[in-house]
């Protein structure tokens, strides 16, 4: 069994070393061993992840895409962690993607699918059935995704560039706000730049603070 450094894993996956580190912490790249100060992962696992098929963005159902940051414990009353870990029980995974997202309630049409990304890897798919406004943020109530959504997203890759990005998922409709356009906006963008119709790609930080906004 061949083991490789995170730098080599990043090259195989065509991602940054930071994203490779996030995937490692999330347990997506399997068991980790140490050689001195270097973390090593199995090359076979890395190659298997790299060979996952991409999301078919034209035919996929409409979805809200959330980018999860590094795993960290939090002292919230309703969740234990932010980020993602493959070994967490389902409740902790669901709570990690529920919120709190800085997004206007009117920007989200419920029910909707929520696709959770760590780096380019889809790690979870859920259905948001309700949302609670908490200050300027939104907290979702979620349930297991439909079989259609799982077929479209589970076990696949969705590569999004860093920074502002527009990504269309699914079929368009007559209403621009109902188009499955996923938009991420830099946190320092002006309010005018943020005022874009569609569904956001959201991002969580180590403290669970969301950094993107429609």
Short mmCIF file of C-alpha atoms in Angstrom, two decimals:
data_model
loop_
_atom_site.label_atom_id
_atom_site.label_comp_id
_atom_site.label_asym_id
_atom_site.label_seq_id
_atom_site.Cartn_x
_atom_site.Cartn_y
_atom_site.Cartn_z
CA UNK A 1 0.00 0.00 0.00
CA UNK A 2 1.51 3.30 -1.14
CA UNK A 3 1.16 6.34 1.09
CA UNK A 4 1.60 9.91 -0.10
CA UNK A 5 1.87 13.34 1.47
CA UNK A 6 -0.97 15.86 1.35
CA UNK A 7 0.99 17.79 -1.26
CA UNK A 8 0.97 14.78 -3.58
CA UNK A 9 -2.68 14.11 -2.76
CA UNK A 10 -3.50 17.70 -3.72
CA UNK A 11 -1.77 17.24 -7.09
CA UNK A 12 -3.66 14.00 -7.80
CA UNK A 13 -6.97 15.64 -6.89
CA UNK A 14 -6.09 18.90 -8.70
CA UNK A 15 -6.90 20.98 -5.62
CA UNK A 16 -5.02 23.22 -3.22
CA UNK A 17 -3.09 21.77 -0.30
CA UNK A 18 -5.55 23.57 2.01
CA UNK A 19 -8.45 21.69 0.42
CA UNK A 20 -6.52 18.42 0.71
CA UNK A 21 -6.04 19.15 4.42
CA UNK A 22 -9.77 19.82 4.81
CA UNK A 23 -10.62 16.55 3.08
CA UNK A 24 -8.20 14.74 5.39
CA UNK A 25 -9.71 16.27 8.53
CA UNK A 26 -13.18 15.38 7.25
CA UNK A 27 -12.16 11.75 6.85
CA UNK A 28 -12.80 11.72 3.09
CA UNK A 29 -9.25 10.54 2.32
CA UNK A 30 -9.36 7.66 4.77
CA UNK A 31 -6.92 6.83 7.53
CA UNK A 32 -4.03 9.20 8.21
CA UNK A 33 -0.57 8.20 9.42
CA UNK A 34 2.31 10.41 10.48
CA UNK A 35 5.92 10.42 9.31
CA UNK A 36 7.63 13.02 11.42
CA UNK A 37 5.49 16.15 11.00
CA UNK A 38 4.01 15.00 7.70
CA UNK A 39 0.54 13.53 7.33
CA UNK A 40 0.28 10.62 4.91
CA UNK A 41 -2.78 9.14 3.20
CA UNK A 42 -3.27 6.06 1.04
CA UNK A 43 -2.76 6.76 -2.66
CA UNK A 44 -5.47 4.25 -3.64
CA UNK A 45 -8.05 6.21 -1.65
CA UNK A 46 -6.92 9.53 -3.13
CA UNK A 47 -7.12 8.15 -6.67
CA UNK A 48 -10.58 6.72 -6.01
CA UNK A 49 -11.80 10.16 -4.89
CA UNK A 50 -10.18 11.80 -7.92
CA UNK A 51 -12.00 9.38 -10.22
CA UNK A 52 -15.46 10.17 -8.85
CA UNK A 53 -17.78 11.46 -11.56
CA UNK A 54 -18.68 15.15 -11.71
CA UNK A 55 -22.15 16.43 -10.88
CA UNK A 56 -24.17 16.74 -14.08
CA UNK A 57 -24.97 20.39 -13.51
CA UNK A 58 -27.41 20.65 -16.42
CA UNK A 59 -29.71 17.84 -15.31
CA UNK A 60 -29.19 18.00 -11.53
CA UNK A 61 -32.11 19.20 -9.41
CA UNK A 62 -32.01 22.76 -8.06
CA UNK A 63 -29.86 22.96 -4.97
CA UNK A 64 -28.36 25.24 -2.38
CA UNK A 65 -24.61 24.52 -2.20
CA UNK A 66 -22.81 25.02 1.11
CA UNK A 67 -19.03 24.97 1.40
CA UNK A 68 -17.95 23.60 4.77
CA UNK A 69 -14.79 24.77 6.49
CA UNK A 70 -12.45 23.07 8.92
CA UNK A 71 -13.94 20.98 11.69
CA UNK A 72 -14.23 22.65 15.09
CA UNK A 73 -16.23 22.19 18.28
CA UNK A 74 -18.68 24.97 19.14
CA UNK A 75 -20.68 25.84 22.24
CA UNK A 76 -24.04 26.35 20.50
CA UNK A 77 -27.13 24.94 22.18
CA UNK A 78 -28.28 23.16 19.02
CA UNK A 79 -25.06 21.75 17.56
CA UNK A 80 -21.71 20.40 18.71
CA UNK A 81 -19.54 21.08 15.66
CA UNK A 82 -19.07 23.04 12.48
CA UNK A 83 -17.36 21.62 9.42
CA UNK A 84 -17.75 17.94 8.55
CA UNK A 85 -16.50 14.52 9.60
CA UNK A 86 -17.44 11.25 7.95
CA UNK A 87 -17.47 9.53 11.36
CA UNK A 88 -20.04 11.87 12.94
CA UNK A 89 -23.53 10.53 13.65
CA UNK A 90 -26.22 11.75 11.27
CA UNK A 91 -27.57 14.34 13.72
CA UNK A 92 -24.20 16.10 13.96
CA UNK A 93 -23.85 16.10 10.18
CA UNK A 94 -27.31 17.57 9.74
CA UNK A 95 -26.70 20.25 12.34
CA UNK A 96 -23.38 21.18 10.74
CA UNK A 97 -25.10 22.17 7.51
CA UNK A 98 -28.27 23.69 9.01
CA UNK A 99 -26.71 27.11 9.57
CA UNK A 100 -26.36 29.73 10.54
CA UNK A 101 -26.04 31.05 6.97
CA UNK A 102 -25.92 34.72 6.13
CA UNK A 103 -28.58 34.72 3.45
CA UNK A 104 -31.92 36.45 3.00
CA UNK A 105 -34.91 34.20 3.56
CA UNK A 106 -36.55 35.47 0.38
CA UNK A 107 -33.54 34.22 -1.59
CA UNK A 108 -34.38 30.60 -0.78
CA UNK A 109 -37.34 28.68 -2.12
CA UNK A 110 -38.39 25.88 0.22
CA UNK A 111 -38.29 22.97 0.11
CA UNK A 112 -34.88 22.78 -1.53
CA UNK A 113 -31.92 20.44 -1.67
CA UNK A 114 -28.78 21.34 0.28
CA UNK A 115 -25.53 19.97 -1.13
CA UNK A 116 -22.57 20.07 1.27
CA UNK A 117 -19.04 20.37 -0.14
CA UNK A 118 -15.63 19.87 1.39
CA UNK A 119 -13.23 21.03 -1.27
CA UNK A 120 -14.67 19.65 -4.52
CA UNK A 121 -16.23 16.58 -2.88
CA UNK A 122 -19.96 16.29 -2.20
CA UNK A 123 -20.03 14.91 1.33
CA UNK A 124 -23.74 15.23 2.09
CA UNK A 125 -27.11 15.87 0.50
CA UNK A 126 -30.15 16.94 2.51
CA UNK A 127 -33.52 18.54 1.96
CA UNK A 128 -34.33 21.82 3.70
CA UNK A 129 -38.00 21.85 4.59
CA UNK A 130 -38.15 24.97 6.77
CA UNK A 131 -36.00 27.93 7.75
CA UNK A 132 -35.80 30.18 10.79
CA UNK A 133 -34.46 33.72 10.61
CA UNK A 134 -31.87 34.24 13.36
CA UNK A 135 -30.79 37.87 13.16
CA UNK A 136 -29.35 38.35 9.70
CA UNK A 137 -28.82 34.62 9.27
CA UNK A 138 -30.91 31.64 8.28
CA UNK A 139 -31.10 28.30 10.08
CA UNK A 140 -32.64 25.39 8.20
CA UNK A 141 -34.61 22.37 9.30
CA UNK A 142 -33.42 19.45 7.21
CA UNK A 143 -34.31 15.86 6.48
CA UNK A 144 -32.76 13.09 4.36
CA UNK A 145 -32.61 13.93 0.69
CA UNK A 146 -34.77 12.31 -1.94
CA UNK A 147 -33.48 9.41 -3.99
CA UNK A 148 -33.37 11.76 -7.00
CA UNK A 149 -31.05 14.17 -5.18
CA UNK A 150 -28.83 11.36 -3.93
CA UNK A 151 -28.46 9.96 -7.43
CA UNK A 152 -27.57 13.42 -8.74
CA UNK A 153 -25.04 14.42 -6.08
CA UNK A 154 -23.91 11.68 -3.70
CA UNK A 155 -20.41 10.34 -4.34
CA UNK A 156 -19.63 12.99 -6.94
CA UNK A 157 -17.41 16.03 -7.45
CA UNK A 158 -18.52 19.63 -7.88
CA UNK A 159 -15.56 21.85 -8.65
CA UNK A 160 -16.09 25.53 -7.91
CA UNK A 161 -13.38 28.18 -8.25
CA UNK A 162 -12.32 30.25 -5.28
CA UNK A 163 -13.99 33.59 -4.72
CA UNK A 164 -17.12 34.77 -6.52
CA UNK A 165 -18.59 32.09 -8.73
CA UNK A 166 -21.76 31.51 -10.69
CA UNK A 167 -22.73 27.89 -11.21
CA UNK A 168 -25.97 26.72 -12.77
CA UNK A 169 -27.54 23.55 -11.39
CA UNK A 170 -30.59 22.06 -13.02
CA UNK A 171 -33.16 23.34 -15.44
CA UNK A 172 -34.04 27.01 -15.73
CA UNK A 173 -37.58 28.30 -15.42
CA UNK A 174 -39.57 31.40 -16.33
CA UNK A 175 -38.65 33.26 -13.16
CA UNK A 176 -34.99 34.36 -12.76
CA UNK A 177 -35.21 33.84 -9.01
CA UNK A 178 -36.29 30.27 -9.59
CA UNK A 179 -33.36 29.51 -11.85
CA UNK A 180 -30.92 27.16 -10.19
CA UNK A 181 -28.07 29.64 -10.20
CA UNK A 182 -25.62 29.27 -7.34
CA UNK A 183 -23.75 32.46 -6.55
CA UNK A 184 -21.02 33.07 -4.03
CA UNK A 185 -19.92 36.58 -3.21
CA UNK A 186 -16.83 37.69 -1.33
CA UNK A 187 -17.65 38.80 2.23
CA UNK A 188 -16.14 42.22 1.52
CA UNK A 189 -18.21 42.78 -1.59
CA UNK A 190 -20.42 45.86 -1.71
CA UNK A 191 -24.17 45.48 -1.08
CA UNK A 192 -24.73 46.17 -4.77
CA UNK A 193 -22.45 43.29 -5.72
CA UNK A 194 -24.33 41.01 -3.34
CA UNK A 195 -27.77 41.82 -4.67
CA UNK A 196 -27.95 38.99 -7.18
CA UNK A 197 -30.99 36.82 -7.77
CA UNK A 198 -30.53 33.11 -7.30
CA UNK A 199 -29.34 30.64 -4.75
CA UNK A 200 -26.05 31.23 -2.95
CA UNK A 201 -23.03 29.07 -2.51
CA UNK A 202 -22.41 29.58 1.19
CA UNK A 203 -19.22 29.08 3.14
CA UNK A 204 -18.62 28.40 6.83
CA UNK A 205 -15.49 29.36 8.73
CA UNK A 206 -13.76 27.62 11.61
CA UNK A 207 -16.06 29.36 14.09
CA UNK A 208 -19.09 28.58 11.97
CA UNK A 209 -19.44 32.15 10.76
CA UNK A 210 -20.69 32.25 7.23
CA UNK A 211 -18.76 34.46 4.87
CA UNK A 212 -20.93 34.58 1.76
CA UNK A 213 -24.21 36.30 1.03
CA UNK A 214 -26.60 36.72 -1.84
#
